[in-house]
XYZ file of C-alpha atoms in Angstrom:
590
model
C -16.653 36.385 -34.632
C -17.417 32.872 -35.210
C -17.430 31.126 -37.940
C -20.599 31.027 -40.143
C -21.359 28.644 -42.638
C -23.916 25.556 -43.103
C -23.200 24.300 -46.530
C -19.680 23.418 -45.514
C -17.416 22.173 -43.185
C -13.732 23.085 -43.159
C -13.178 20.146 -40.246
C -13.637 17.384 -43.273
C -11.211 19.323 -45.697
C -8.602 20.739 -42.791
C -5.451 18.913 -43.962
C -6.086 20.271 -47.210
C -6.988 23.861 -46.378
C -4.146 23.848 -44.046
C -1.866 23.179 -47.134
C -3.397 25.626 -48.933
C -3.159 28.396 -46.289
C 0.484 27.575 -45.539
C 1.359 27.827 -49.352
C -0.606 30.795 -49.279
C 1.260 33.123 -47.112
C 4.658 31.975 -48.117
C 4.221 32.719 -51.185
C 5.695 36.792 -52.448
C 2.818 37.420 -54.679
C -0.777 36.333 -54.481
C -2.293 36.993 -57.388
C -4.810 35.326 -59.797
C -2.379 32.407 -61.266
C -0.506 31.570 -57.819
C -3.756 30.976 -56.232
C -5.007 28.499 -59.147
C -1.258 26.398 -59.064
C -1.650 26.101 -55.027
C -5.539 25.230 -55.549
C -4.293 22.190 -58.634
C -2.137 20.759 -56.243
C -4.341 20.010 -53.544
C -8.408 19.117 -55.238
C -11.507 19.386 -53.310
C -12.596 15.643 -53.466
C -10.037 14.613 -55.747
C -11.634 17.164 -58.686
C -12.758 20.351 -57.608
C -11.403 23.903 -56.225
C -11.909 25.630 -52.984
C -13.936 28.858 -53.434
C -11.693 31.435 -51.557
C -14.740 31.976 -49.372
C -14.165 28.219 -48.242
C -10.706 29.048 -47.822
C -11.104 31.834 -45.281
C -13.328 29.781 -43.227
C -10.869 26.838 -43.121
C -8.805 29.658 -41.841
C -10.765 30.455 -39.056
C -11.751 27.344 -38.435
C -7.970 26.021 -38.014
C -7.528 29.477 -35.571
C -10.052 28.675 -33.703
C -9.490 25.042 -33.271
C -5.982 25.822 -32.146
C -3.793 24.133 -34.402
C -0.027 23.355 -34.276
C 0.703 25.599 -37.311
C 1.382 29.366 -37.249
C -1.581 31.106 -39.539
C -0.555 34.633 -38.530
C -2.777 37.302 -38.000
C -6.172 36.815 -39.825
C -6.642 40.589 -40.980
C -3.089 39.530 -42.743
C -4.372 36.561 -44.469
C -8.060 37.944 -45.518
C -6.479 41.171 -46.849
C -4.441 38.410 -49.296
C -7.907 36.698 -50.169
C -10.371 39.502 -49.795
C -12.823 38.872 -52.949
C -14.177 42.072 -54.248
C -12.584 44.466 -51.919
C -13.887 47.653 -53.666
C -17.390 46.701 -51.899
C -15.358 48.172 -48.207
C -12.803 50.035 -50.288
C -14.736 53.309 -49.264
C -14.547 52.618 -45.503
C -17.734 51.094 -44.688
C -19.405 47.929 -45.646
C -23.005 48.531 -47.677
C -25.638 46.170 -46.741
C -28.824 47.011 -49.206
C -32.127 45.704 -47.757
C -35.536 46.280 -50.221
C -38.924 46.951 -49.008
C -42.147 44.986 -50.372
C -44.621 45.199 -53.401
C -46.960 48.357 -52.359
C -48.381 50.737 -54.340
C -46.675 53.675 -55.567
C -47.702 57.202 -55.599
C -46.084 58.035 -59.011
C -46.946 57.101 -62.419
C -43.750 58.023 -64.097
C -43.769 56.511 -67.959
C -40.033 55.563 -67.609
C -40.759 53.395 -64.524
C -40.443 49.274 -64.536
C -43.902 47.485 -63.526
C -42.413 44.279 -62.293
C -45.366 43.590 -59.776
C -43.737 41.063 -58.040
C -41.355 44.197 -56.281
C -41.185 47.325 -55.037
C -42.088 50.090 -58.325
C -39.518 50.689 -60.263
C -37.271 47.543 -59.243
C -36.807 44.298 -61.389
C -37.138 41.057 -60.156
C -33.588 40.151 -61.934
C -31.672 42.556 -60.377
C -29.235 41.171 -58.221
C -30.656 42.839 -54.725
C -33.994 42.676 -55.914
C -33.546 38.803 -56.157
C -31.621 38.715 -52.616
C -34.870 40.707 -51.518
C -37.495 37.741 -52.925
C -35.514 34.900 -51.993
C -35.961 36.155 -47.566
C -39.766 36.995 -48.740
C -38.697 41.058 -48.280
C -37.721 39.932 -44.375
C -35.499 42.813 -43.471
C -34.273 40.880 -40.748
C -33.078 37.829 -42.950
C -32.160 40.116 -45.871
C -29.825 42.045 -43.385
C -28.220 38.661 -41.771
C -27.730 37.129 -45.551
C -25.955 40.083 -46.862
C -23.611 40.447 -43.636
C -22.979 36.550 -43.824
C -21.956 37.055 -47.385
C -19.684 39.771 -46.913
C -18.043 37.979 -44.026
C -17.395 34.672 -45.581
C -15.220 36.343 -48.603
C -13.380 38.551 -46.605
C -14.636 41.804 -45.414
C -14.960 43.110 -41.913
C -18.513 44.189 -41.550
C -18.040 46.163 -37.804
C -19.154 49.275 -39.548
C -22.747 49.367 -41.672
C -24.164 51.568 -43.473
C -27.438 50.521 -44.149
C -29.016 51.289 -47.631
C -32.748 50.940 -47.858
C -34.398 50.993 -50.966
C -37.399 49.942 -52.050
C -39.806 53.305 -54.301
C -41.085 55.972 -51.843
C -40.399 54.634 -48.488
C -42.928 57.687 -47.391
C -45.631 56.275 -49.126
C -45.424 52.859 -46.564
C -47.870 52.555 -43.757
C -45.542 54.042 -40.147
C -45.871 50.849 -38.873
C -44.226 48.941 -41.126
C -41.513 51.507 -41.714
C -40.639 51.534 -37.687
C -40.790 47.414 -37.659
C -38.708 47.514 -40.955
C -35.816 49.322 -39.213
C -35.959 47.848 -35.892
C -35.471 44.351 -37.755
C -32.239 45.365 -39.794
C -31.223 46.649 -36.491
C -32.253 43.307 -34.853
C -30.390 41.257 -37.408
C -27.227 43.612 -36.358
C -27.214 43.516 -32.882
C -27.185 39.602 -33.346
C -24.703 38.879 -36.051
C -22.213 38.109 -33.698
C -23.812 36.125 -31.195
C -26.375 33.740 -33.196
C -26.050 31.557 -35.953
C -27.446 33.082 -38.953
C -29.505 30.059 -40.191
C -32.590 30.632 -41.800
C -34.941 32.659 -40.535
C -38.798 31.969 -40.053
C -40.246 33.025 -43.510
C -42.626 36.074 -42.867
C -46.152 35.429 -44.472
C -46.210 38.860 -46.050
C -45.623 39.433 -49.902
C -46.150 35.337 -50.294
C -48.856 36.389 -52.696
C -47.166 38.079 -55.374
C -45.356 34.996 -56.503
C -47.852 33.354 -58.632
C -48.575 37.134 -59.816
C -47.704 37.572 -63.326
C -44.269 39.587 -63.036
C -45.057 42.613 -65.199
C -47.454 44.403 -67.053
C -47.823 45.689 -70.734
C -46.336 48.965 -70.311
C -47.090 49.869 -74.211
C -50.845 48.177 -73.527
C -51.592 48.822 -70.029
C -54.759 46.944 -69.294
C -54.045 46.689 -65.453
C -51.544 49.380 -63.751
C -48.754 48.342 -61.108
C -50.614 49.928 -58.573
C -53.934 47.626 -59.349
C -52.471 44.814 -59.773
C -51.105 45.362 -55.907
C -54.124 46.481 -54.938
C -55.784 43.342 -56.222
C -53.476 40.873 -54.501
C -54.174 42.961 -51.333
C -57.745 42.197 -51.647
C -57.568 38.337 -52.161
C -54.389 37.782 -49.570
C -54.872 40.532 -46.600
C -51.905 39.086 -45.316
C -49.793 39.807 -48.243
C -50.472 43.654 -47.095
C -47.281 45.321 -45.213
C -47.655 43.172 -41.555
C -44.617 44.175 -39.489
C -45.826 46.706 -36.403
C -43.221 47.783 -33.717
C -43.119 50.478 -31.558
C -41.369 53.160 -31.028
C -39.795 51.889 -27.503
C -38.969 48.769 -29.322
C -36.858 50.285 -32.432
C -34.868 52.771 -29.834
C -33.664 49.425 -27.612
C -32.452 48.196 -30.630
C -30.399 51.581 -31.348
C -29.076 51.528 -27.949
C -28.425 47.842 -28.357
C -26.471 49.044 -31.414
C -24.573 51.529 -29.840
C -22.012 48.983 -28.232
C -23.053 45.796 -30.687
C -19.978 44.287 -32.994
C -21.953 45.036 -35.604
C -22.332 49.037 -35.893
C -24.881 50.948 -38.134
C -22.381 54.021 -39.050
C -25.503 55.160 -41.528
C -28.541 54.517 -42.814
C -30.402 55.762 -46.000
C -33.832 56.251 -47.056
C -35.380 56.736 -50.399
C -38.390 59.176 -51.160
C -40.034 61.837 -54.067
C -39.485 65.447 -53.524
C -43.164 65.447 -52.894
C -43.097 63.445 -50.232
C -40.618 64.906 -47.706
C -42.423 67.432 -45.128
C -40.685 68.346 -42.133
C -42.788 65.885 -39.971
C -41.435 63.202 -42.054
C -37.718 64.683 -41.603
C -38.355 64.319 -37.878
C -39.064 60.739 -38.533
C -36.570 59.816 -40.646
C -34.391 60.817 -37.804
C -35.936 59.102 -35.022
C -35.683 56.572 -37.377
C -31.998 57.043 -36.890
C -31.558 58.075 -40.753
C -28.566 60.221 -41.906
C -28.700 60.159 -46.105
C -32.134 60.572 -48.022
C -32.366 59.559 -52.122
C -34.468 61.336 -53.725
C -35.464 61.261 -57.271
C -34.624 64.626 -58.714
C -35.132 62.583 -62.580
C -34.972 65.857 -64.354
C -35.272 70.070 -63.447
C -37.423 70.695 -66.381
C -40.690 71.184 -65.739
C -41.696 70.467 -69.263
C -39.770 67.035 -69.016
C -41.628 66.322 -65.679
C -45.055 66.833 -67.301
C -44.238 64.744 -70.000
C -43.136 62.043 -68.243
C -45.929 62.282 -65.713
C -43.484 62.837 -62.279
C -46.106 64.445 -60.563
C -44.623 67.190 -59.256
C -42.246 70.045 -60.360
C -38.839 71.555 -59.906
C -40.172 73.912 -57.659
C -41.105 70.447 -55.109
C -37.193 69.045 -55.563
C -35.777 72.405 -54.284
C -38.306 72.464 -51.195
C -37.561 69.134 -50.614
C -33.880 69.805 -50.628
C -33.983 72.524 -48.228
C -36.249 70.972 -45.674
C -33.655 67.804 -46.199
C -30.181 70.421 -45.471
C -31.786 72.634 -42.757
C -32.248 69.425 -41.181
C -28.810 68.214 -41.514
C -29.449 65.167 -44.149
C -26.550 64.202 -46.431
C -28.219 64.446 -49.951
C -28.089 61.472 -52.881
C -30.207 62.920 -55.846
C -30.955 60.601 -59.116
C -30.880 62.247 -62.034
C -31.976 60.960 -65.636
C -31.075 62.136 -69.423
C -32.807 60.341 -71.818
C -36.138 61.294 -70.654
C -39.215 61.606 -73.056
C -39.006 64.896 -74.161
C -35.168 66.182 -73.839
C -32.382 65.393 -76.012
C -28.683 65.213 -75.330
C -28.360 69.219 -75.659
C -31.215 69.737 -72.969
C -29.783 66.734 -70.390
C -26.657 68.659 -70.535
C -27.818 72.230 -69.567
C -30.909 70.248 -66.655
C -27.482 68.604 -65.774
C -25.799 72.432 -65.330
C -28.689 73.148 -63.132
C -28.056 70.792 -60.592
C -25.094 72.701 -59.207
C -25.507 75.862 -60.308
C -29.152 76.125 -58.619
C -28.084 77.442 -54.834
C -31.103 75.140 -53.434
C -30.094 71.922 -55.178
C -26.612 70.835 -54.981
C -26.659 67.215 -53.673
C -23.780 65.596 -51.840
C -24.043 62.332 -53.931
C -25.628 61.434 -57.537
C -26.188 58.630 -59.511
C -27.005 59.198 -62.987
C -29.045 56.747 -64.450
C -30.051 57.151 -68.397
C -33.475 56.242 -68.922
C -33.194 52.405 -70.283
C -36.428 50.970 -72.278
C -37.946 48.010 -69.929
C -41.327 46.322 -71.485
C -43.577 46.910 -68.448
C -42.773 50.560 -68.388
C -45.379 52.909 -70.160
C -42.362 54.496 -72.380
C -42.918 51.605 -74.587
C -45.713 52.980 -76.222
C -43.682 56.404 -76.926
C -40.877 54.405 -78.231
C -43.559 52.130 -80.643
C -44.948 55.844 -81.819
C -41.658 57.609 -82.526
C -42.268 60.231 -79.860
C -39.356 58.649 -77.977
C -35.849 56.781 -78.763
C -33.161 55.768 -77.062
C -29.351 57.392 -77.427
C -26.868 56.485 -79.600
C -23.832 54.868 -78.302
C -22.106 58.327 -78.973
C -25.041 60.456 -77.351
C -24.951 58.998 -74.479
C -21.107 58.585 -74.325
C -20.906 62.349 -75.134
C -23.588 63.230 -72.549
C -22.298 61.512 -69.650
C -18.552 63.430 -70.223
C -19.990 66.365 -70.391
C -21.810 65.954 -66.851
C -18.960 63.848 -65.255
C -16.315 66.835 -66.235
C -19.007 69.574 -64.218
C -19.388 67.364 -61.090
C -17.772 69.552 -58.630
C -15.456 67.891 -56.340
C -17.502 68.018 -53.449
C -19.739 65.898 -54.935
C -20.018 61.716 -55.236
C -21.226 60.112 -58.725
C -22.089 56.852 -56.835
C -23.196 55.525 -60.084
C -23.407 56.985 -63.727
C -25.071 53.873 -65.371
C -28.291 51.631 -63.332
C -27.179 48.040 -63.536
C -30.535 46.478 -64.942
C -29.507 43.296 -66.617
C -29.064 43.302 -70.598
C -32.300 40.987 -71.005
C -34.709 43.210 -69.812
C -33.852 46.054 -72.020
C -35.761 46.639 -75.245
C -33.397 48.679 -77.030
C -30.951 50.773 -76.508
C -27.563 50.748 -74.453
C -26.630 47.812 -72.734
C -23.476 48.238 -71.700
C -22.609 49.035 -67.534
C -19.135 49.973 -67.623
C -19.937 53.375 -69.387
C -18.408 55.760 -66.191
C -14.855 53.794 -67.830
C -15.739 54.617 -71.314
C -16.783 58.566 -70.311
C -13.330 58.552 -68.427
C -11.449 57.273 -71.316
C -12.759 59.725 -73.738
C -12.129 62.377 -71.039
C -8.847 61.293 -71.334
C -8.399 61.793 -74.725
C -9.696 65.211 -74.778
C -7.048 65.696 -72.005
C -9.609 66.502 -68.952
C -9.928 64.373 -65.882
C -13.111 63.727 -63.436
C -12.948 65.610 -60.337
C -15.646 63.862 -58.238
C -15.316 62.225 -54.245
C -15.492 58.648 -56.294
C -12.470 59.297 -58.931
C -10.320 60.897 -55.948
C -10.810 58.553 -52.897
C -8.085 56.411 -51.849
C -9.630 53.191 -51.896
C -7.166 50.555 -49.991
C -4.153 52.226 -50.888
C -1.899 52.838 -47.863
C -1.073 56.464 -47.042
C 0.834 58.420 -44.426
C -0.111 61.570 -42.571
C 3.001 63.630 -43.611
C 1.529 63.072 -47.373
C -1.706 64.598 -46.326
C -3.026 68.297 -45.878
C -5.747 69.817 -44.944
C -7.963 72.437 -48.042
C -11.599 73.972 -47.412
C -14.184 74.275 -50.558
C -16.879 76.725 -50.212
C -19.738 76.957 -51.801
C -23.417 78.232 -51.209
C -26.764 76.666 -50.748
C -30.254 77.810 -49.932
C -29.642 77.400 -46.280
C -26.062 79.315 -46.060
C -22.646 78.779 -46.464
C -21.279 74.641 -46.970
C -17.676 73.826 -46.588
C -15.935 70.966 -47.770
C -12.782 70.335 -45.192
C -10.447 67.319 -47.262
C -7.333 66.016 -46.615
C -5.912 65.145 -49.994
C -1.877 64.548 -51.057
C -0.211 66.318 -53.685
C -1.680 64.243 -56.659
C -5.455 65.055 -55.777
C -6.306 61.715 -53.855
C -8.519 61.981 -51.023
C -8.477 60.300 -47.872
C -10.977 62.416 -45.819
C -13.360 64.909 -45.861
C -16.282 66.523 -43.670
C -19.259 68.407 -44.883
C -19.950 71.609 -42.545
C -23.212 73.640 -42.789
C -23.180 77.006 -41.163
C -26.859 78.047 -41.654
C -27.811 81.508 -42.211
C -31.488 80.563 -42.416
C -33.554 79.211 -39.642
C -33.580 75.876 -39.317
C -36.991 73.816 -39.337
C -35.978 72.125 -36.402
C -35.889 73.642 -33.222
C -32.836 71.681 -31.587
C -30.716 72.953 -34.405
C -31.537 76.835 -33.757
C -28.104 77.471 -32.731
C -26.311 75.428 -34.200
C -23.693 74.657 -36.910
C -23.583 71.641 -38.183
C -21.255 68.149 -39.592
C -23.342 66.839 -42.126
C -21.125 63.851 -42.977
C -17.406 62.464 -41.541
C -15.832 60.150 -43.798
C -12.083 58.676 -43.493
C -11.383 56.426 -46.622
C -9.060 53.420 -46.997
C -10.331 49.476 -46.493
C -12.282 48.912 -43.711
C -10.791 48.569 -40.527
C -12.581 46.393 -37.822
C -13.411 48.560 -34.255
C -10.597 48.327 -32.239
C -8.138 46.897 -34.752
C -4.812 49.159 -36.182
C -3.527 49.035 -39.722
C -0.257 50.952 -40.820
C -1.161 53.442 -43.207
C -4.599 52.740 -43.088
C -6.520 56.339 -43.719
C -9.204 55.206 -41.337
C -6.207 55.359 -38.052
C -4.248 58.317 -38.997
C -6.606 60.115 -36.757
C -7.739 62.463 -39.436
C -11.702 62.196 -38.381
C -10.846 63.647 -35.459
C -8.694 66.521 -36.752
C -11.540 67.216 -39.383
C -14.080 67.622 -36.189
C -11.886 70.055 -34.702
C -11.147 72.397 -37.978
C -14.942 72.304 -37.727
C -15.075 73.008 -34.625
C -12.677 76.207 -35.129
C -14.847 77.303 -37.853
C -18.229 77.227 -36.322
C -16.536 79.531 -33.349
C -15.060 81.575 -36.606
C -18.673 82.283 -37.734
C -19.949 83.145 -34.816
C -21.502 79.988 -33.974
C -21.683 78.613 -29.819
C -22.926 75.087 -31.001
C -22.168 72.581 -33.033
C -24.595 69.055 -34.136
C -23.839 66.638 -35.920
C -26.273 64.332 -37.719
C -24.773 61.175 -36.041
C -25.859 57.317 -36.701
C -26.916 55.330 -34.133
C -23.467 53.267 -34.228
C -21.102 56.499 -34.180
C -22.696 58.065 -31.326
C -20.042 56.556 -28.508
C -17.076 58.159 -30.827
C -18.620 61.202 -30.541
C -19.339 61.364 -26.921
C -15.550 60.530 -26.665
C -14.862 64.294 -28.800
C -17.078 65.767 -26.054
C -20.581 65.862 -28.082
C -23.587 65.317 -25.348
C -26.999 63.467 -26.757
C -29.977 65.853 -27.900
C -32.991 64.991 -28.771
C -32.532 63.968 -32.601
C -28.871 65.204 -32.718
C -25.747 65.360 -31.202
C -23.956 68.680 -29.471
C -20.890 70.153 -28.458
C -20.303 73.480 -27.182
C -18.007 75.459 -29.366
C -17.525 78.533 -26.894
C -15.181 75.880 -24.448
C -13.656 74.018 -26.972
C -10.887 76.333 -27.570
């Protein structure tokens, strides 16, 4: 991959950074405090440091150039620098891209009016800023974030995609096929085009000299009017991107062999917003994961918060979203005007008790106090306050200890930056204070996130293979894992065998792999690691368990919900292309 930055230039520093990278990988131990003593010794102009970002492109740059030294191999070296490796810990590298300002079809009290982004986002968020800087280009968003990642370390050959951005149903089709077909664009030619800046799109221009939020305890002009309005003086601030279909399925195909692989792509929508016509888009889309705002499953708390819908629409929504094959991440929020730490904890019970919820992934996110949101004028009556410290501490242990261990809490606390809350908590590292007192009371978290095996090396021989099983409204689920003897998980696969009929007519007969995932540090394609989790072959022995249990329950077919850059591995296990899906016949698999 070549080498990608424009700010600097490792050929004026090389005899340093060749020092540096020598000293580097002879020493036993890299940690914090050898790195700073090699980085004293040899200044960047005589004052500075080298960022370790800088220092893995001098690396490359010296391999490429062909130098007289001996650098080794360069996963070797970037494992020993890799800056935040937790972000490919999980096997894939996340790339988050955010739609534009439009109008949103909720009115939810809780929500953020920061007018100047999608609802519900704030414009000092850390993605939401990536987001304004590229103008909401999904093309340049997607490039920036992949040029990041690569510089400090990671591999980025395997994607998944994370699209967020409100109710990406409520965006004109246009847009929403011209939105994908760029990230897709910007994938496809990562590896064989500079990323320098992009041409700025004209679109959302307007809302920068838009004041950035509105009264939420003294609403004189709603998010949605303020939008509106900017529409109506700047047409071309409206949503402008149009491709067609044809267009954003060369760009899959492109995908299918490019360096740069989209292994999944999610979407994020309101229960009462997901039809099966929009299922069947989402796919063609080539989406595999769906968000969707569960918030709370009281209708009560709904109506008082103004949702607008009910429980009733999350568990349609979630059964047109599984009968279709989706894997499911559901947001759920205590805290909400109206409940109270008893109540969050029994809505919480719901959500896997309920046969027709039961999501795949969560993120809990307590409702915080923002100054554009309507709650303000709850909060300024009484009618509404936010938990104590010890509320919310207690709350979240009590939900983290009945998170089943089929289940992901992605997040347990949103990251919206101290200075925009009002009151209340503040603090982000709560999931490590929930654990702690878990700890104390001598329990443990259960969940995908507190069992996965992150970058630590394991060996097949370690491993073995256990089935959960559990129920939903469209039949039986079951969760295949290889774990070792202390609980740590390295795979899993999620296998549907329907005893409803599916929606969708190409799944009739079919059983079906919601999700594959192999854990362990990313791995580029084609590359081998020793004791890497993502080469001990154990996606491919998952496939066939599922295979020998779809011909177990009587099933002659089996899909899987495949992203456009996982298709060729399949095809290799002997799945053929469907329409939306991919198939293999179970009845001569053996």
């Amino acid at each position: 991959m070549r080498e990608r930055s424009y700010s600097f230039s490792p050929a004026r520093y090389q005899a340093e950074l060749s020092a540096i990278i020598q000293e580097c990988m002879a020493v036993g131990a890299l940690d914090d405090a050898a790195l700073q003593r090699i980085l004293r010794k040899y200044p960047k102009d005589g004052r500075g440091f080298f960022s370790k970002s800088e220092i893995i492109r001098g690396y490359r740059h010296l391999q490429s150039s062909g130098g007289a030294i001996d650098l080794g191999e360069e996963s070797e070296f970037v494992r020993r620098m890799r800056m935040k490796p937790v972000r490919t810990a999980s096997g894939v590298a996340p790339v988050t891209v955010l739609t534009q300002p439009f109008p949103c079809p909720g009115e939810c009290v809780f929500c953020p009016s920061d007018v100047r982004m999608p609802k519900s986002y704030l414009s000092s968020e850390p993605g939401a800023q990536r987001a304004a800087q590229h103008r909401f280009d999904p093309y340049a968003q997607t490039a920036s974030r992949l040029t990041t990642l690569y510089n400090i370390g990671h591999s980025v050959d395997k994607v998944e995609l994370i699209v967020l951005g409100g109710t990406w149903s409520s965006y004109p089709q246009g847009y929403r096929v011209w939105f994908i077909k760029r990230c897709f664009d910007a994938l496809n030619d990562f590896d064989s085009v500079p990323t320098s800046p992009t041409p700025r799109l004209k679109s959302a221009f307007a809302f920068e000299g838009v004041e950035d939020r509105v009264d939420g305890a003294d609403l004189v002009e709603r998010y949605n009017e303020v939008v509106q309005r900017v529409f109506r003086e700047d047409p071309a601030a409206r949503p402008v991107g149009r491709a067609a279909w044809l267009e954003l399925s060369a760009a899959q195909l492109r995908n299918e062999t490019s360096p740069v692989r989209c292994v999944g792509l999610s979407l994020e929508t309101r229960p009462d917003h997901l039809t099966r016509e929009e299922v069947l888009e989402m796919r063609r889309l080539g989406a595999t994961k769906v968000q969707l705002g569960y918030q709370s499953l009281d209708d009560e708390v709904l109506r008082r918060n103004r949702r607008g819908h009910d429980v009733a629409a999350t568990r349609k929504a979630m059964t047109v979203l599984r009968s279709a094959g989706f894997k499911i991440h559901a947001h759920w929020m205590p805290n909400l005007l109206g409940s109270s730490p008893d109540r969050d904890v029994e809505d919480f019970e719901r959500i896997f008790s309920d046969e027709a919820l039961r999501p795949d992934e969560l993120k809990i996110y307590p409702c915080s106090l923002v100054e554009s949101a309507e709650l303000m004028s709850h909060y300024r009556d009484g009618s509404w306050r936010p938990y104590t410290k010890e509320e919310l501490g207690w709350v979240l242990e009590e939900c983290m200890l009945r998170t089943p261990p089929w289940c992901r809490l992605t997040r347990v606390i949103r990251d919206i930056p101290s200075t925009e809350i009002v009151t209340g908590n503040k603090l982000t590292n709560f999931r490590e204070i929930a654990q702690a007192g878990l700890r104390r009371r001598g329990e443990r978290v259960r969940d995908i996130r507190s069992r996965e095996v992150g970058g630590d090396e394991v060996r097949r021989e370690d491993l073995h293979l256990e089935a959960l099983e559990y129920r939903s409204s469209e039949g039986r689920e079951i969760f295949l894992q290889y774990v070792d003897q202390s609980d740590r998980l390295a795979a899993f696969l999620r296998l549907s065998l329907p005893e409803q009929r599916p929606s969708i007519d190409e799944l009739r007969q079919s059983a079906m792999i919601r999700e594959v995932h192999v854990y362990g540090t990313l791995v580029a394609l084609g590359e081998r690691s020793s004791g890497a989790a993502q080469h001990l072959g154990l996606g491919r022995s998952l496939i066939e368990e599922g295979c020998r249990r779809g011909v177990e329950a009587g099933f002659a077919d089996l899909a899987v919900i495949s992203s456009v850059g996982t298709r060729n591995y399949y095809r290799g296990l002997g799945f053929l292309d469907g329409e939306l899906y991919q198939h293999r016949e179970l009845s001569s698999s053996g």
